[in-house]
């Protein structure tokens, strides 16, 4: 018996032209196809069994995220990250191995343990922003990257100021800036660019820098294993103390790869989200005014649990991640056994792409979806199939709660002390930064001291 498969319609443009648009115009790429072909469309591959199907309807996303995970293979779809994350990253794992690693890594990112890191986030934010020169333009993204990288190194790696801290900070920053630059971003999609022609070639430099970072991380692991202090609460120490069901802990190789995963997933993404938030807060004075009035009700050195509960601050970060989600799609699922989604019979090898960006721009869910309107989150609770900036199903970002908490603390800390304003008031469009969507890296702002005001009720 022969099974008949039916796939949605989709563009017929040559692959090279489509890839150029995908890399250089990531938002227009999906917007244009959705306008022509609707909610679901197929990007056809030269291989008949390896087409990409984009889905964005809430019903489709629910079917994908709640399907038996044995239908899909996910790790293979992220194999392009292996050079950066290593072979043992939970992002590249599937099945029981993926679930075991997630269960081991998840506890520090939730509850009281996570909230204990709040004061460190606030302190780091103040350290970085105190270096700003009043009324002198600076690149806002660089400051946000510095904050999020220091947070990772202190909270996850357990490093404070010192030689190892500085070496890792400098090396990691150099590597991530280089591989997410406009030219090197293409290397994620074109294998021919991943050629090592020695230290003076672009990819040779990437591999050399990666080896240097490897040496630093393994030195840290040796140092931590020899340490007698068992009361450390950084995430690395908690990872080292954690045990699988068979009583075994993670090897140094596993720890190394998970540290790199947490770094890559939690540094660039949060920095991009914060950069967008400051952009919109300055572009829309009414948003800034409502935020300041709300922050004024709790004071500059407020208890951080109060900060985390502020409704308008929460709505601002939610709308920031809705309008331009940092990662435009959830993890692609490669079909292992034929499955039906929204009436389409999908054969083995089909790549399912849950589109976060298109889901966030459905007019029936988000009227005037291209506008920044935090108020939409004050009056409605969206389902995880309508609002999914951190992905969904068993692949939802493990650090989601931590990223939300960090973003609120950074925004509240900066806005309580500074007004940051764009130098150039022209609208900006998102650009590709590696695998993510970001504001242009050169966007500059100026900081001035925040005007103190008398207590007034928050206008939310």
Coordinates of C-alpha atoms in Angstrom, one line a residue:
X1 CA 0.0 0.0 0.0
X2 CA 1.4 3.4 -1.0
X3 CA 0.8 6.4 1.3
X4 CA 0.0 9.6 -0.4
X5 CA 1.6 12.7 1.1
X6 CA 0.3 16.2 0.6
X7 CA 2.4 19.3 1.3
X8 CA 1.4 22.9 1.5
X9 CA 2.2 25.2 -1.5
X10 CA 5.4 27.3 -1.3
X11 CA 7.9 29.4 -3.2
X12 CA 9.7 28.1 -6.3
X13 CA 12.6 30.6 -6.3
X14 CA 16.1 29.2 -6.8
X15 CA 17.8 28.1 -3.5
X16 CA 20.7 30.5 -3.8
X17 CA 18.3 33.5 -4.2
X18 CA 16.1 32.3 -1.3
X19 CA 19.1 31.8 1.0
X20 CA 20.4 35.3 0.3
X21 CA 17.0 36.7 1.3
X22 CA 16.9 34.3 4.4
X23 CA 20.2 35.6 5.6
X24 CA 20.0 39.3 4.7
X25 CA 16.3 39.9 5.2
X26 CA 15.1 37.4 7.8
X27 CA 11.8 39.2 8.7
X28 CA 10.8 40.0 5.1
X29 CA 11.6 36.4 4.2
X30 CA 8.8 35.0 6.2
X31 CA 6.5 38.0 6.0
X32 CA 6.5 37.8 2.2
X33 CA 5.9 34.0 2.0
X34 CA 3.1 34.2 4.6
X35 CA 1.4 37.0 2.6
X36 CA 1.5 34.9 -0.6
X37 CA 0.9 31.4 0.7
X38 CA -0.9 31.9 4.0
X39 CA -0.4 30.2 7.4
X40 CA 1.5 27.2 6.2
X41 CA 4.0 26.9 3.4
X42 CA 6.7 24.6 2.1
X43 CA 10.3 25.5 1.4
X44 CA 11.2 22.7 -1.1
X45 CA 14.5 20.9 -0.9
X46 CA 16.4 19.3 -3.7
X47 CA 15.8 16.1 -1.8
X48 CA 12.2 15.0 -2.1
X49 CA 12.0 13.8 1.5
X50 CA 13.6 16.8 3.2
X51 CA 11.3 19.8 2.6
X52 CA 10.8 22.4 5.3
X53 CA 7.2 23.1 6.3
X54 CA 6.5 26.4 8.2
X55 CA 3.5 26.4 10.7
X56 CA 2.2 29.3 12.7
X57 CA -1.4 28.6 13.6
X58 CA -2.0 28.0 17.3
X59 CA -3.8 24.7 16.5
X60 CA -0.8 23.5 14.4
X61 CA 1.7 24.5 17.1
X62 CA -0.3 22.7 19.7
X63 CA -0.3 19.5 17.6
X64 CA 3.5 19.8 17.1
X65 CA 4.4 20.5 20.7
X66 CA 2.1 17.9 22.3
X67 CA 2.9 15.1 19.8
X68 CA 4.8 12.1 21.0
X69 CA 8.4 13.1 20.9
X70 CA 9.3 9.8 19.3
X71 CA 7.8 11.1 16.1
X72 CA 10.6 13.6 15.8
X73 CA 14.4 14.1 15.8
X74 CA 15.5 17.5 17.0
X75 CA 19.2 17.3 17.8
X76 CA 20.2 16.6 14.2
X77 CA 18.5 19.9 13.2
X78 CA 20.9 21.8 15.4
X79 CA 24.1 20.0 14.3
X80 CA 25.4 23.2 12.9
X81 CA 26.0 24.4 16.5
X82 CA 28.2 21.4 17.4
X83 CA 31.4 23.4 16.7
X84 CA 30.4 25.9 19.4
X85 CA 28.5 23.7 21.9
X86 CA 30.3 20.4 21.7
X87 CA 29.0 16.9 21.1
X88 CA 27.3 16.4 24.6
X89 CA 25.1 19.5 24.8
X90 CA 21.5 18.7 25.7
X91 CA 20.4 20.9 22.8
X92 CA 21.9 18.3 20.4
X93 CA 20.4 15.3 22.3
X94 CA 17.2 13.5 21.7
X95 CA 14.9 11.1 23.5
X96 CA 15.8 9.8 27.0
X97 CA 19.3 11.4 26.9
X98 CA 17.8 14.8 26.3
X99 CA 15.2 14.4 29.1
X100 CA 17.8 13.2 31.6
X101 CA 20.1 16.1 31.0
X102 CA 17.2 18.6 31.2
X103 CA 16.1 17.2 34.5
X104 CA 19.6 17.5 35.9
X105 CA 20.1 21.1 34.7
X106 CA 16.7 22.6 35.4
X107 CA 16.5 23.1 39.2
X108 CA 18.9 26.1 39.5
X109 CA 16.9 28.1 37.1
X110 CA 13.7 28.0 39.1
X111 CA 12.3 29.1 42.5
X112 CA 14.4 30.4 45.4
X113 CA 17.7 29.4 43.9
X114 CA 17.1 31.5 40.9
X115 CA 15.8 34.5 42.9
X116 CA 19.0 34.4 45.0
X117 CA 20.9 35.6 42.0
X118 CA 18.9 38.8 41.7
X119 CA 21.1 41.0 43.8
X120 CA 24.1 39.9 41.8
X121 CA 22.3 40.9 38.6
X122 CA 21.5 44.3 40.0
X123 CA 25.0 44.8 41.2
X124 CA 26.5 43.9 37.8
X125 CA 24.1 46.2 36.0
X126 CA 25.2 49.1 38.2
X127 CA 28.8 48.3 37.7
X128 CA 28.4 48.5 33.9
X129 CA 26.1 51.5 33.8
X130 CA 28.3 53.5 36.2
X131 CA 30.9 53.4 33.5
X132 CA 28.7 55.4 31.1
X133 CA 29.7 59.0 30.5
X134 CA 26.8 61.3 30.8
X135 CA 25.6 62.8 27.5
X136 CA 28.3 60.9 25.6
X137 CA 27.0 58.4 22.9
X138 CA 27.6 54.7 23.5
X139 CA 26.5 51.5 21.8
X140 CA 23.7 50.2 23.9
X141 CA 24.1 46.6 22.7
X142 CA 27.7 46.5 23.9
X143 CA 26.6 47.5 27.4
X144 CA 23.8 44.9 27.4
X145 CA 26.3 42.3 26.2
X146 CA 28.7 43.2 29.0
X147 CA 26.0 42.9 31.6
X148 CA 24.7 39.5 30.4
X149 CA 28.1 38.1 29.9
X150 CA 29.2 39.1 33.5
X151 CA 26.0 37.6 34.8
X152 CA 26.7 34.3 33.1
X153 CA 30.3 34.2 34.3
X154 CA 29.3 35.0 37.9
X155 CA 26.0 33.2 38.3
X156 CA 26.6 30.2 36.1
X157 CA 30.4 29.8 36.1
X158 CA 30.8 31.1 39.6
X159 CA 33.6 33.5 38.7
X160 CA 34.3 36.9 40.2
X161 CA 36.9 39.4 39.1
X162 CA 40.3 37.8 38.5
X163 CA 42.6 36.6 35.8
X164 CA 40.4 33.6 34.7
X165 CA 37.3 35.8 34.8
X166 CA 39.0 38.4 32.5
X167 CA 40.4 35.9 30.1
X168 CA 37.1 34.1 29.7
X169 CA 35.2 37.3 29.4
X170 CA 37.5 38.7 26.7
X171 CA 37.8 35.4 24.8
X172 CA 34.1 34.6 24.8
X173 CA 33.1 38.2 23.9
X174 CA 35.6 38.2 20.9
X175 CA 34.4 34.8 19.7
X176 CA 30.7 35.6 19.9
X177 CA 31.0 39.0 18.3
X178 CA 33.0 37.5 15.4
X179 CA 30.8 34.6 14.6
X180 CA 27.6 36.7 14.8
X181 CA 29.0 39.5 12.6
X182 CA 27.1 40.1 9.3
X183 CA 29.6 38.2 7.2
X184 CA 30.3 35.3 9.5
X185 CA 26.6 34.8 10.2
X186 CA 26.4 33.1 6.8
X187 CA 28.8 30.4 8.0
X188 CA 26.0 28.9 10.0
X189 CA 24.2 28.0 6.8
X190 CA 27.0 27.4 4.3
X191 CA 29.4 24.5 5.0
X192 CA 31.9 25.8 2.5
X193 CA 32.6 28.7 4.8
X194 CA 33.6 26.4 7.6
X195 CA 37.1 25.7 6.3
X196 CA 40.2 25.9 8.4
X197 CA 43.0 27.5 6.4
X198 CA 45.1 28.3 9.4
X199 CA 44.9 30.9 12.2
X200 CA 44.8 33.8 9.7
X201 CA 41.7 32.5 8.0
X202 CA 38.3 33.4 9.5
X203 CA 37.2 29.9 10.4
X204 CA 40.7 29.0 11.5
X205 CA 40.6 31.9 13.9
X206 CA 37.2 30.7 15.2
X207 CA 38.6 27.2 15.9
X208 CA 41.7 28.6 17.5
X209 CA 39.6 30.9 19.8
X210 CA 37.3 28.0 20.6
X211 CA 40.3 25.9 21.7
X212 CA 41.5 28.7 23.9
X213 CA 38.1 28.9 25.6
X214 CA 38.1 25.1 26.0
X215 CA 41.4 25.3 27.9
X216 CA 40.1 28.0 30.2
X217 CA 36.9 26.1 31.0
X218 CA 38.7 22.8 31.7
X219 CA 41.1 24.7 34.0
X220 CA 38.1 26.1 35.8
X221 CA 36.6 22.6 36.2
X222 CA 39.9 21.2 37.6
X223 CA 40.1 24.1 40.0
X224 CA 36.5 23.6 41.1
X225 CA 36.9 19.8 41.6
X226 CA 39.9 20.4 43.8
X227 CA 38.1 23.0 45.9
X228 CA 37.0 22.2 49.4
X229 CA 34.2 24.7 49.5
X230 CA 31.0 22.7 49.1
X231 CA 28.6 25.5 49.9
X232 CA 28.9 27.4 46.6
X233 CA 25.6 28.2 45.0
X234 CA 26.6 29.1 41.5
X235 CA 25.0 27.0 38.8
X236 CA 28.2 25.2 37.8
X237 CA 28.7 24.0 41.4
X238 CA 25.1 22.8 41.6
X239 CA 25.6 21.0 38.2
X240 CA 28.7 19.3 39.6
X241 CA 26.8 18.1 42.7
X242 CA 23.8 16.9 40.7
X243 CA 23.4 13.2 40.1
X244 CA 21.6 11.1 37.4
X245 CA 19.2 8.3 38.6
X246 CA 22.1 5.9 38.6
X247 CA 24.1 8.0 41.0
X248 CA 26.6 9.2 38.5
X249 CA 27.5 12.9 38.1
X250 CA 28.3 14.7 34.8
X251 CA 31.8 14.2 33.3
X252 CA 34.0 17.2 32.7
X253 CA 33.2 16.9 29.0
X254 CA 29.5 17.1 29.7
X255 CA 29.9 20.0 32.1
X256 CA 32.0 21.8 29.5
X257 CA 29.4 21.4 26.8
X258 CA 26.5 22.4 29.0
X259 CA 28.4 25.5 30.2
X260 CA 28.9 26.5 26.5
X261 CA 25.2 25.9 25.8
X262 CA 24.0 28.0 28.7
X263 CA 26.4 30.7 27.7
X264 CA 25.4 30.9 24.1
X265 CA 21.7 30.5 24.8
X266 CA 21.6 33.0 27.7
X267 CA 24.1 35.7 26.8
X268 CA 23.4 36.9 23.2
X269 CA 19.7 36.4 23.4
X270 CA 19.1 38.4 26.6
X271 CA 21.4 41.2 25.4
X272 CA 19.4 41.5 22.2
X273 CA 16.1 41.6 24.1
X274 CA 17.3 44.3 26.4
X275 CA 18.6 46.4 23.5
X276 CA 15.1 46.2 21.8
X277 CA 13.4 47.1 25.1
X278 CA 15.4 50.3 25.5
X279 CA 14.8 51.2 21.8
X280 CA 11.0 50.9 22.2
X281 CA 11.0 52.7 25.6
X282 CA 12.7 55.7 24.0
X283 CA 10.7 55.6 20.8
X284 CA 7.4 55.7 22.7
X285 CA 7.4 58.3 25.5
X286 CA 4.0 57.1 26.8
X287 CA 5.5 53.7 27.5
X288 CA 8.5 55.2 29.3
X289 CA 6.2 57.4 31.4
X290 CA 4.1 54.5 32.5
X291 CA 7.1 52.5 33.4
X292 CA 8.7 55.3 35.4
X293 CA 5.5 55.9 37.3
X294 CA 5.2 52.2 38.1
X295 CA 8.9 52.0 39.2
X296 CA 8.4 55.1 41.4
X297 CA 5.9 53.2 43.5
X298 CA 8.6 50.7 44.7
X299 CA 11.7 52.9 44.9
X300 CA 15.3 52.6 43.7
X301 CA 16.5 49.8 46.0
X302 CA 13.2 47.9 46.0
X303 CA 13.0 44.3 47.0
X304 CA 13.5 42.3 43.8
X305 CA 10.5 40.2 44.3
X306 CA 8.5 43.4 44.0
X307 CA 10.3 44.3 40.8
X308 CA 9.5 40.9 39.3
X309 CA 5.8 41.3 40.0
X310 CA 5.4 44.8 38.4
X311 CA 2.6 44.3 35.8
X312 CA 3.6 47.0 33.3
X313 CA 7.3 46.2 33.4
X314 CA 6.3 42.5 32.7
X315 CA 4.1 43.6 29.8
X316 CA 7.0 45.7 28.3
X317 CA 9.4 42.7 28.2
X318 CA 6.6 40.4 26.9
X319 CA 5.8 42.8 24.1
X320 CA 9.5 43.2 23.3
X321 CA 9.8 39.5 22.8
X322 CA 6.6 39.3 20.9
X323 CA 7.3 42.0 18.3
X324 CA 10.8 40.8 17.4
X325 CA 11.4 37.4 19.0
X326 CA 15.1 36.9 19.3
X327 CA 14.9 33.4 17.8
X328 CA 12.4 33.5 14.9
X329 CA 11.5 29.8 15.0
X330 CA 11.3 27.1 17.7
X331 CA 13.6 24.1 17.2
X332 CA 12.9 22.4 13.9
X333 CA 11.5 18.9 14.2
X334 CA 12.7 16.3 11.7
X335 CA 9.9 13.7 11.1
X336 CA 11.0 10.2 12.1
X337 CA 7.7 8.5 11.5
X338 CA 5.0 9.9 9.2
X339 CA 2.6 12.3 11.1
X340 CA -0.4 14.4 10.2
X341 CA -0.4 18.1 11.1
X342 CA -3.3 20.3 10.2
X343 CA -4.5 17.7 7.7
X344 CA -1.1 17.5 5.9
X345 CA 0.4 14.1 5.8
X346 CA 4.1 14.6 6.4
X347 CA 6.6 11.9 5.4
X348 CA 9.8 10.8 7.2
X349 CA 12.5 13.4 6.7
X350 CA 10.2 16.4 6.5
X351 CA 11.5 19.3 8.6
X352 CA 8.7 21.0 10.6
X353 CA 9.5 24.6 11.4
X354 CA 7.3 26.2 14.1
X355 CA 7.4 29.9 13.3
X356 CA 7.5 32.0 16.5
X357 CA 7.6 35.3 14.5
X358 CA 4.6 34.5 12.4
X359 CA 2.7 33.2 15.4
X360 CA 3.3 36.5 17.1
X361 CA 2.0 38.5 14.1
X362 CA -1.4 36.9 13.6
X363 CA -3.8 39.8 13.4
X364 CA -6.7 37.8 14.9
X365 CA -4.5 37.2 18.0
X366 CA -2.6 40.4 18.1
X367 CA -4.5 43.3 16.4
X368 CA -2.1 45.9 14.9
X369 CA 0.7 43.3 15.4
X370 CA 3.4 45.5 13.9
X371 CA 2.9 48.1 16.7
X372 CA 4.5 48.0 20.1
X373 CA 1.6 47.9 22.6
X374 CA 2.5 46.4 26.0
X375 CA -1.2 47.0 27.1
X376 CA -2.2 43.9 25.1
X377 CA -0.6 41.8 27.8
X378 CA -2.4 43.5 30.7
X379 CA -5.9 42.4 29.7
X380 CA -5.3 38.9 28.3
X381 CA -3.4 35.7 29.1
X382 CA -2.1 34.1 25.9
X383 CA -1.8 30.4 25.4
X384 CA 1.7 28.8 24.9
X385 CA 0.7 28.3 21.3
X386 CA 0.0 32.0 20.7
X387 CA 2.9 33.4 22.7
X388 CA 6.1 31.4 22.6
X389 CA 9.3 33.5 22.6
X390 CA 11.2 30.7 24.3
X391 CA 9.9 27.9 22.1
X392 CA 7.5 25.1 23.1
X393 CA 6.9 21.5 24.1
X394 CA 9.8 19.5 25.6
X395 CA 12.2 21.9 23.9
X396 CA 11.2 25.1 25.6
X397 CA 14.2 27.1 26.7
X398 CA 15.4 25.8 30.1
X399 CA 16.5 29.2 31.2
X400 CA 13.2 31.0 30.4
X401 CA 12.3 32.0 34.0
X402 CA 15.9 33.2 34.6
X403 CA 16.0 35.3 31.4
X404 CA 12.7 36.9 32.3
X405 CA 13.9 37.7 35.8
X406 CA 17.2 39.0 34.6
X407 CA 15.6 41.2 32.0
X408 CA 13.2 42.8 34.5
X409 CA 16.0 43.5 37.0
X410 CA 18.2 45.1 34.4
X411 CA 15.4 47.3 33.0
X412 CA 14.2 48.4 36.4
X413 CA 17.8 49.1 37.6
X414 CA 18.7 51.2 34.6
X415 CA 15.5 53.1 34.3
X416 CA 15.5 54.0 38.0
X417 CA 18.8 55.8 37.6
X418 CA 19.1 56.9 33.9
X419 CA 17.1 58.1 31.0
X420 CA 18.6 56.5 27.9
X421 CA 17.8 58.1 24.5
X422 CA 18.5 57.3 20.9
X423 CA 21.0 59.5 19.2
X424 CA 19.4 58.8 15.8
X425 CA 15.6 58.9 16.1
X426 CA 15.0 57.1 12.7
X427 CA 13.2 53.7 13.0
X428 CA 15.6 50.7 12.8
X429 CA 14.9 47.3 11.3
X430 CA 16.0 44.0 12.8
X431 CA 19.0 42.3 11.3
X432 CA 20.4 38.8 11.4
X433 CA 23.0 38.1 14.1
X434 CA 24.1 34.5 13.8
X435 CA 20.9 32.5 14.3
X436 CA 19.1 35.3 16.0
X437 CA 17.2 38.5 15.2
X438 CA 18.7 41.7 16.7
X439 CA 18.8 45.5 16.5
X440 CA 21.7 46.9 14.5
X441 CA 24.9 46.6 16.6
X442 CA 25.9 50.2 15.9
X443 CA 22.7 51.7 17.4
X444 CA 23.8 54.4 19.8
X445 CA 22.2 56.0 22.8
X446 CA 23.0 58.7 25.4
X447 CA 22.4 58.5 29.1
X448 CA 21.3 61.3 31.4
X449 CA 20.5 61.0 35.1
X450 CA 16.9 60.1 35.8
X451 CA 14.9 63.0 37.2
X452 CA 13.6 62.0 40.7
X453 CA 9.9 62.6 41.1
X454 CA 7.3 62.5 43.9
X455 CA 5.4 59.3 44.4
X456 CA 2.4 59.0 42.2
X457 CA 0.2 56.0 41.3
X458 CA 1.3 53.9 38.4
X459 CA -0.8 54.5 35.3
X460 CA -1.3 50.9 34.1

